[in-house]
Amino acid sequence: MSIFKVGIYLIISLIILLVIDGVFSKKEHHGGIIVEKKYQNNTGRAGGSSTGETPFAPIPAQKTDPKGFSFSIKGESNKTINVIPNQEMYYSTSIGDSIIYIKHKGLFTNILWNTVPHNIIKLPFKKDYSKVQKKTPLYKQLDKRNAQLHLRIQEIYKRSDKNVVDALKYADSLIKNDKFLHKENKTIEIQTIIGEILYDNNKIDLALDQFLLIKKQSTKNLKNDANIAGCYIKKQQYKQALELLKEASMINKDFKWLIGNYYEIIKSKANAVITYQELYESDKQNYYYCYERIKELNKPDTDLLTELKYLKRRERTILYITDSGGFDVIKIKY
């Protein structure tokens, strides 16, 4: 037998081995928290299915999908991985939801052929943050990067509650001089807080300038778009505001709450109730506040909103390390 034929047989055998390795890959179930959601226009993926079944062909999974839905998940090892959900799972989840994902590892090679989201677990947040903080200072339970950012944000809000000008100067100095923020690409989070403080103190033009500056740096930023919409409403630019909120709600349904607010502001009470009802029916546990607002609107003496009501403006959802060495989710209120 010639060397050429031997080479062909070896290549064919290797391909067959890889096919078997991928098709009969081992399933490993892991748990984590959704820390980021991304979406671009066209959905595509490399091998496997989004239902958690064994892949049909041994095509190594892409780390992220440049044309579709993507979750960033922080798992037990505190490392962030990317998985590609189907459309239904993407729209039915929010950042902070617990998720089970499956790693498909090769039968023989242990190669990671695919990682897919499998099941969502809606867990309630820990409500009493003060008890956690009193027991052990929170920053000691966070990983180093989260702790650094937490302490900076905490200081900004602490100052803003006493003196807004002082808080803005401090935040501005962080953006200009803080090496950690620049290294970790966290300056936008501080810029956002500056804009929100300006907005909350009715400095609308300055707040809008800040949010538009952020938009130049981060075009796919739903929270920032909602902040811009709030400024537009204050300036009575209602059409532009609604367009931003509708675009945001197509990616994350949480923003339908603000669309309901918008309808109240333009005195369209019926449309506000319909919007709140749709959101409440989609998840009665997580959107119970919509039901409460509907009850209020059904009372004859309830005043309609005159501006967007940002429910989570001074909150952050983060992962922290438990005493047992595991991890948990907590909602921090600054």
Tab-separated table of C-alpha atoms in Angstrom:
chain	number	residue	atom	x	y	z
A	1	MET	CA	0.000	0.000	0.000
A	2	SER	CA	1.388	3.409	-0.977
A	3	ILE	CA	2.139	6.173	1.515
A	4	PHE	CA	-0.524	8.286	-0.245
A	5	LYS	CA	-3.248	5.680	0.392
A	6	VAL	CA	-2.160	5.255	3.991
A	7	GLY	CA	-2.450	9.016	4.417
A	8	ILE	CA	-5.971	9.006	2.919
A	9	TYR	CA	-7.064	6.166	5.236
A	10	LEU	CA	-5.650	8.020	8.257
A	11	ILE	CA	-7.482	11.222	7.308
A	12	ILE	CA	-10.772	9.359	6.784
A	13	SER	CA	-10.321	7.537	10.096
A	14	LEU	CA	-9.629	10.826	11.863
A	15	ILE	CA	-12.771	12.414	10.370
A	16	ILE	CA	-14.877	9.413	11.437
A	17	LEU	CA	-13.371	9.596	14.924
A	18	LEU	CA	-14.173	13.309	15.169
A	19	VAL	CA	-17.751	12.736	13.988
A	20	ILE	CA	-18.256	10.046	16.628
A	21	ASP	CA	-16.511	12.257	19.195
A	22	GLY	CA	-18.968	15.101	18.520
A	23	VAL	CA	-22.198	13.171	17.925
A	24	PHE	CA	-21.769	11.086	21.087
A	25	SER	CA	-20.315	13.912	23.167
A	26	LYS	CA	-20.843	13.827	26.926
A	27	LYS	CA	-23.301	16.237	28.536
A	28	GLU	CA	-22.184	18.207	31.560
A	29	HIS	CA	-24.772	20.366	33.357
A	30	HIS	CA	-23.541	23.603	34.890
A	31	GLY	CA	-25.230	26.530	36.646
A	32	GLY	CA	-24.697	30.256	36.289
A	33	ILE	CA	-26.179	33.746	36.151
A	34	ILE	CA	-27.012	35.758	33.028
A	35	VAL	CA	-24.829	38.864	33.285
A	36	GLU	CA	-25.298	40.215	29.744
A	37	LYS	CA	-27.644	39.799	26.775
A	38	LYS	CA	-26.767	40.686	23.182
A	39	TYR	CA	-28.727	40.598	19.965
A	40	GLN	CA	-27.918	41.419	16.349
A	41	ASN	CA	-30.139	41.117	13.314
A	42	ASN	CA	-29.564	37.622	11.917
A	43	THR	CA	-29.470	34.403	13.928
A	44	GLY	CA	-26.876	31.777	13.127
A	45	ARG	CA	-24.922	29.191	15.076
A	46	ALA	CA	-22.221	26.598	14.627
A	47	GLY	CA	-23.400	23.041	15.192
A	48	GLY	CA	-25.875	21.574	17.660
A	49	SER	CA	-29.266	22.853	18.682
A	50	SER	CA	-30.494	25.382	21.224
A	51	THR	CA	-32.543	22.806	23.118
A	52	GLY	CA	-29.687	21.049	24.877
A	53	GLU	CA	-29.672	17.974	22.633
A	54	THR	CA	-26.503	16.281	21.405
A	55	PRO	CA	-25.016	18.045	18.349
A	56	PHE	CA	-25.646	16.364	15.014
A	57	ALA	CA	-22.208	17.185	13.609
A	58	PRO	CA	-18.824	17.780	15.210
A	59	ILE	CA	-18.473	21.486	14.400
A	60	PRO	CA	-16.735	23.317	17.233
A	61	ALA	CA	-19.054	25.931	18.720
A	62	GLN	CA	-18.285	29.595	18.236
A	63	LYS	CA	-17.514	31.433	21.436
A	64	THR	CA	-19.990	34.154	20.475
A	65	ASP	CA	-22.420	34.388	17.614
A	66	PRO	CA	-21.795	37.603	15.630
A	67	LYS	CA	-25.212	37.517	13.960
A	68	GLY	CA	-27.743	36.450	16.557
A	69	PHE	CA	-28.731	36.015	20.179
A	70	SER	CA	-26.121	35.651	22.883
A	71	PHE	CA	-26.005	35.255	26.670
A	72	SER	CA	-22.945	35.955	28.772
A	73	ILE	CA	-23.129	33.686	31.819
A	74	LYS	CA	-21.012	33.742	34.967
A	75	GLY	CA	-20.663	30.211	36.324
A	76	GLU	CA	-19.444	28.399	39.425
A	77	SER	CA	-15.798	29.169	38.740
A	78	ASN	CA	-16.681	32.883	38.439
A	79	LYS	CA	-15.576	32.814	34.787
A	80	THR	CA	-17.797	34.303	32.088
A	81	ILE	CA	-18.807	32.126	29.139
A	82	ASN	CA	-21.013	32.834	26.122
A	83	VAL	CA	-23.911	30.667	24.975
A	84	ILE	CA	-26.496	31.058	22.229
A	85	PRO	CA	-30.174	30.731	23.258
A	86	ASN	CA	-33.149	30.337	20.984
A	87	GLN	CA	-35.406	33.310	20.372
A	88	GLU	CA	-38.080	32.307	22.902
A	89	MET	CA	-35.568	31.853	25.719
A	90	TYR	CA	-33.852	35.133	24.866
A	91	TYR	CA	-37.021	37.198	25.115
A	92	SER	CA	-38.342	35.439	28.225
A	93	THR	CA	-35.270	36.128	30.363
A	94	SER	CA	-33.682	39.069	32.109
A	95	ILE	CA	-30.174	39.843	33.323
A	96	GLY	CA	-29.737	38.276	36.759
A	97	ASP	CA	-31.795	35.151	35.979
A	98	SER	CA	-30.259	31.832	37.021
A	99	ILE	CA	-29.650	29.430	34.169
A	100	ILE	CA	-28.557	25.843	33.663
A	101	TYR	CA	-26.346	25.326	30.635
A	102	ILE	CA	-24.897	22.207	29.048
A	103	LYS	CA	-21.340	21.662	27.881
A	104	HIS	CA	-20.941	18.988	25.206
A	105	LYS	CA	-17.497	17.436	25.623
A	106	GLY	CA	-16.023	14.966	23.129
A	107	LEU	CA	-16.480	11.292	23.920
A	108	PHE	CA	-12.788	10.522	23.330
A	109	THR	CA	-10.986	13.869	23.109
A	110	ASN	CA	-12.769	15.929	25.801
A	111	ILE	CA	-12.932	18.758	23.242
A	112	LEU	CA	-15.717	21.244	23.945
A	113	TRP	CA	-17.933	20.911	20.861
A	114	ASN	CA	-20.817	23.040	22.025
A	115	THR	CA	-22.247	24.980	24.975
A	116	VAL	CA	-25.995	25.639	25.051
A	117	PRO	CA	-28.492	27.093	27.546
A	118	HIS	CA	-30.830	24.419	28.834
A	119	ASN	CA	-33.195	25.716	31.489
A	120	ILE	CA	-34.022	28.989	33.232
A	121	ILE	CA	-34.567	29.098	36.984
A	122	LYS	CA	-36.317	32.215	38.241
A	123	LEU	CA	-34.924	32.749	41.726
A	124	PRO	CA	-35.963	35.671	43.944
A	125	PHE	CA	-33.257	38.142	44.844
A	126	LYS	CA	-32.076	38.410	48.428
A	127	LYS	CA	-34.239	41.217	49.748
A	128	ASP	CA	-32.494	42.228	52.948
A	129	TYR	CA	-29.189	43.609	51.745
A	130	SER	CA	-28.533	45.348	55.088
A	131	LYS	CA	-28.254	42.012	56.939
A	132	VAL	CA	-25.722	40.705	54.454
A	133	GLN	CA	-23.710	43.896	54.710
A	134	LYS	CA	-23.722	43.905	58.521
A	135	LYS	CA	-22.650	40.275	58.740
A	136	THR	CA	-19.703	40.665	56.354
A	137	PRO	CA	-18.724	43.803	54.416
A	138	LEU	CA	-19.943	43.126	50.908
A	139	TYR	CA	-16.722	44.093	49.182
A	140	LYS	CA	-14.945	41.208	50.971
A	141	GLN	CA	-17.343	38.758	49.333
A	142	LEU	CA	-16.965	40.130	45.817
A	143	ASP	CA	-14.270	39.219	43.351
A	144	LYS	CA	-11.609	41.909	43.073
A	145	ARG	CA	-13.012	43.698	40.008
A	146	ASN	CA	-16.596	43.806	41.303
A	147	ALA	CA	-15.393	45.009	44.688
A	148	GLN	CA	-13.351	47.841	43.163
A	149	LEU	CA	-16.295	49.036	41.079
A	150	HIS	CA	-18.768	48.653	43.962
A	151	LEU	CA	-16.700	50.851	46.276
A	152	ARG	CA	-16.417	53.596	43.668
A	153	ILE	CA	-20.142	53.615	42.883
A	154	GLN	CA	-20.977	53.519	46.588
A	155	GLU	CA	-18.836	56.615	47.186
A	156	ILE	CA	-20.466	58.556	44.318
A	157	TYR	CA	-23.972	57.977	45.658
A	158	LYS	CA	-22.867	58.647	49.239
A	159	ARG	CA	-21.568	62.044	48.139
A	160	SER	CA	-24.566	62.815	45.917
A	161	ASP	CA	-26.929	62.371	48.868
A	162	LYS	CA	-25.050	65.156	50.665
A	163	ASN	CA	-23.761	67.413	47.899
A	164	VAL	CA	-24.531	66.875	44.201
A	165	VAL	CA	-21.728	69.128	42.940
A	166	ASP	CA	-19.174	67.275	45.072
A	167	ALA	CA	-20.417	63.901	43.766
A	168	LEU	CA	-20.187	65.039	40.138
A	169	LYS	CA	-16.654	66.369	40.646
A	170	TYR	CA	-15.598	63.107	42.280
A	171	ALA	CA	-17.130	60.999	39.489
A	172	ASP	CA	-15.520	63.196	36.834
A	173	SER	CA	-12.124	62.798	38.503
A	174	LEU	CA	-12.562	59.000	38.434
A	175	ILE	CA	-13.205	59.082	34.691
A	176	LYS	CA	-10.109	61.219	34.080
A	177	ASN	CA	-7.656	59.596	36.485
A	178	ASP	CA	-8.787	56.134	37.618
A	179	LYS	CA	-6.566	53.516	35.937
A	180	PHE	CA	-8.742	50.620	37.127
A	181	LEU	CA	-11.856	51.974	35.387
A	182	HIS	CA	-9.990	52.450	32.117
A	183	LYS	CA	-8.299	49.058	32.308
A	184	GLU	CA	-11.620	47.276	32.949
A	185	ASN	CA	-13.594	49.439	30.482
A	186	LYS	CA	-15.912	50.598	33.279
A	187	THR	CA	-15.834	54.358	32.640
A	188	ILE	CA	-19.209	54.201	30.877
A	189	GLU	CA	-20.844	52.975	34.092
A	190	ILE	CA	-19.567	56.066	35.899
A	191	GLN	CA	-20.609	58.324	33.003
A	192	THR	CA	-24.092	56.822	33.231
A	193	ILE	CA	-24.325	57.604	36.948
A	194	ILE	CA	-23.267	61.201	36.236
A	195	GLY	CA	-26.031	61.535	33.640
A	196	GLU	CA	-28.620	60.033	35.968
A	197	ILE	CA	-27.661	62.337	38.830
A	198	LEU	CA	-27.967	65.330	36.488
A	199	TYR	CA	-31.366	64.073	35.294
A	200	ASP	CA	-32.626	63.503	38.832
A	201	ASN	CA	-31.654	67.091	39.658
A	202	ASN	CA	-33.523	68.417	36.610
A	203	LYS	CA	-30.373	69.343	34.668
A	204	ILE	CA	-31.930	67.811	31.568
A	205	ASP	CA	-29.785	69.393	28.837
A	206	LEU	CA	-26.577	68.436	30.661
A	207	ALA	CA	-27.916	64.916	31.300
A	208	LEU	CA	-28.857	64.499	27.635
A	209	ASP	CA	-25.378	65.621	26.549
A	210	GLN	CA	-23.907	62.989	28.859
A	211	PHE	CA	-26.156	60.186	27.573
A	212	LEU	CA	-25.504	61.132	23.923
A	213	LEU	CA	-21.765	61.021	24.645
A	214	ILE	CA	-22.218	57.488	26.006
A	215	LYS	CA	-24.202	56.510	22.895
A	216	LYS	CA	-21.245	57.435	20.694
A	217	GLN	CA	-19.097	55.004	22.682
A	218	SER	CA	-21.688	52.240	23.169
A	219	THR	CA	-24.435	52.120	20.533
A	220	LYS	CA	-26.004	48.883	21.891
A	221	ASN	CA	-26.799	50.188	25.375
A	222	LEU	CA	-30.481	49.757	26.219
A	223	LYS	CA	-30.297	51.444	29.604
A	224	ASN	CA	-28.686	54.479	28.024
A	225	ASP	CA	-31.361	54.596	25.313
A	226	ALA	CA	-34.019	54.588	28.041
A	227	ASN	CA	-32.205	57.436	29.762
A	228	ILE	CA	-32.149	59.411	26.506
A	229	ALA	CA	-35.873	58.721	26.097
A	230	GLY	CA	-36.498	60.217	29.544
A	231	CYS	CA	-34.685	63.392	28.516
A	232	TYR	CA	-36.642	63.577	25.253
A	233	ILE	CA	-39.905	63.355	27.183
A	234	LYS	CA	-38.796	66.168	29.483
A	235	LYS	CA	-38.128	68.207	26.325
A	236	GLN	CA	-41.516	67.125	24.861
A	237	GLN	CA	-39.867	65.230	22.004
A	238	TYR	CA	-42.308	62.349	22.401
A	239	LYS	CA	-41.886	60.628	19.035
A	240	GLN	CA	-38.121	60.184	19.449
A	241	ALA	CA	-38.645	58.900	22.989
A	242	LEU	CA	-41.174	56.250	21.938
A	243	GLU	CA	-38.955	55.020	19.102
A	244	LEU	CA	-36.066	54.405	21.512
A	245	LEU	CA	-38.261	52.631	24.060
A	246	LYS	CA	-39.861	50.380	21.431
A	247	GLU	CA	-36.448	49.383	20.050
A	248	ALA	CA	-35.231	48.588	23.562
A	249	SER	CA	-38.343	46.561	24.421
A	250	MET	CA	-37.865	44.382	21.326
A	251	ILE	CA	-34.598	43.194	22.842
A	252	ASN	CA	-35.562	43.217	26.531
A	253	LYS	CA	-39.239	43.260	27.470
A	254	ASP	CA	-38.462	44.977	30.800
A	255	PHE	CA	-38.594	48.255	28.883
A	256	LYS	CA	-42.314	47.801	28.183
A	257	TRP	CA	-42.800	49.206	31.679
A	258	LEU	CA	-41.389	52.525	30.454
A	259	ILE	CA	-43.624	52.376	27.364
A	260	GLY	CA	-46.569	52.107	29.732
A	261	ASN	CA	-45.174	55.165	31.547
A	262	TYR	CA	-44.976	56.955	28.204
A	263	TYR	CA	-48.665	56.340	27.493
A	264	GLU	CA	-49.553	57.747	30.900
A	265	ILE	CA	-47.497	60.854	30.177
A	266	ILE	CA	-49.360	61.528	26.910
A	267	LYS	CA	-52.638	60.839	28.763
A	268	SER	CA	-53.438	57.599	26.930
A	269	LYS	CA	-54.520	55.669	30.017
A	270	ALA	CA	-56.099	52.763	28.092
A	271	ASN	CA	-52.869	52.045	26.178
A	272	ALA	CA	-50.883	52.272	29.408
A	273	VAL	CA	-53.075	49.643	31.054
A	274	ILE	CA	-52.845	47.368	27.997
A	275	THR	CA	-49.034	47.623	27.992
A	276	TYR	CA	-48.735	46.919	31.726
A	277	GLN	CA	-51.156	43.992	31.403
A	278	GLU	CA	-49.135	42.409	28.569
A	279	LEU	CA	-45.955	42.617	30.618
A	280	TYR	CA	-47.629	41.283	33.761
A	281	GLU	CA	-49.180	38.328	31.917
A	282	SER	CA	-45.778	37.375	30.484
A	283	ASP	CA	-44.338	36.789	33.985
A	284	LYS	CA	-46.645	37.461	36.942
A	285	GLN	CA	-43.947	37.024	39.561
A	286	ASN	CA	-41.298	39.347	38.137
A	287	TYR	CA	-43.713	41.967	36.813
A	288	TYR	CA	-46.089	42.108	39.746
A	289	TYR	CA	-45.443	45.855	39.973
A	290	CYS	CA	-47.339	46.208	36.664
A	291	TYR	CA	-50.395	44.634	38.292
A	292	GLU	CA	-50.099	47.075	41.193
A	293	ARG	CA	-49.919	49.999	38.781
A	294	ILE	CA	-53.003	48.761	36.918
A	295	LYS	CA	-54.907	48.657	40.215
A	296	GLU	CA	-53.850	52.248	40.906
A	297	LEU	CA	-54.923	53.401	37.444
A	298	ASN	CA	-58.347	51.852	37.946
A	299	LYS	CA	-58.947	54.223	40.842
A	300	PRO	CA	-60.658	57.466	39.783
A	301	ASP	CA	-58.370	59.750	41.809
A	302	THR	CA	-55.010	58.364	40.618
A	303	ASP	CA	-52.782	60.912	38.881
A	304	LEU	CA	-51.096	59.834	35.644
A	305	LEU	CA	-47.302	59.875	35.509
A	306	THR	CA	-45.640	62.972	34.082
A	307	GLU	CA	-42.191	61.434	33.533
A	308	LEU	CA	-40.613	57.986	33.164
A	309	LYS	CA	-40.389	56.057	36.413
A	310	TYR	CA	-37.023	54.272	36.516
A	311	LEU	CA	-37.503	51.463	39.034
A	312	LYS	CA	-33.898	50.240	39.231
A	313	ARG	CA	-31.872	53.392	38.735
A	314	ARG	CA	-29.805	53.004	41.920
A	315	GLU	CA	-29.640	49.221	41.914
A	316	ARG	CA	-27.095	46.731	40.664
A	317	THR	CA	-27.383	42.966	40.345
A	318	ILE	CA	-24.094	41.273	41.107
A	319	LEU	CA	-22.609	37.883	41.883
A	320	TYR	CA	-20.960	37.459	45.270
A	321	ILE	CA	-19.005	34.688	46.933
A	322	THR	CA	-20.726	32.835	49.780
A	323	ASP	CA	-19.068	31.598	52.971
A	324	SER	CA	-19.102	28.059	51.571
A	325	GLY	CA	-17.106	29.126	48.530
A	326	GLY	CA	-20.068	29.030	46.131
A	327	PHE	CA	-21.825	32.019	44.623
A	328	ASP	CA	-25.142	33.802	44.919
A	329	VAL	CA	-26.934	36.798	43.424
A	330	ILE	CA	-27.726	39.946	45.312
A	331	LYS	CA	-29.474	43.155	44.382
A	332	ILE	CA	-27.630	46.148	45.813
A	333	LYS	CA	-29.464	49.405	46.509
A	334	TYR	CA	-27.206	52.419	46.743
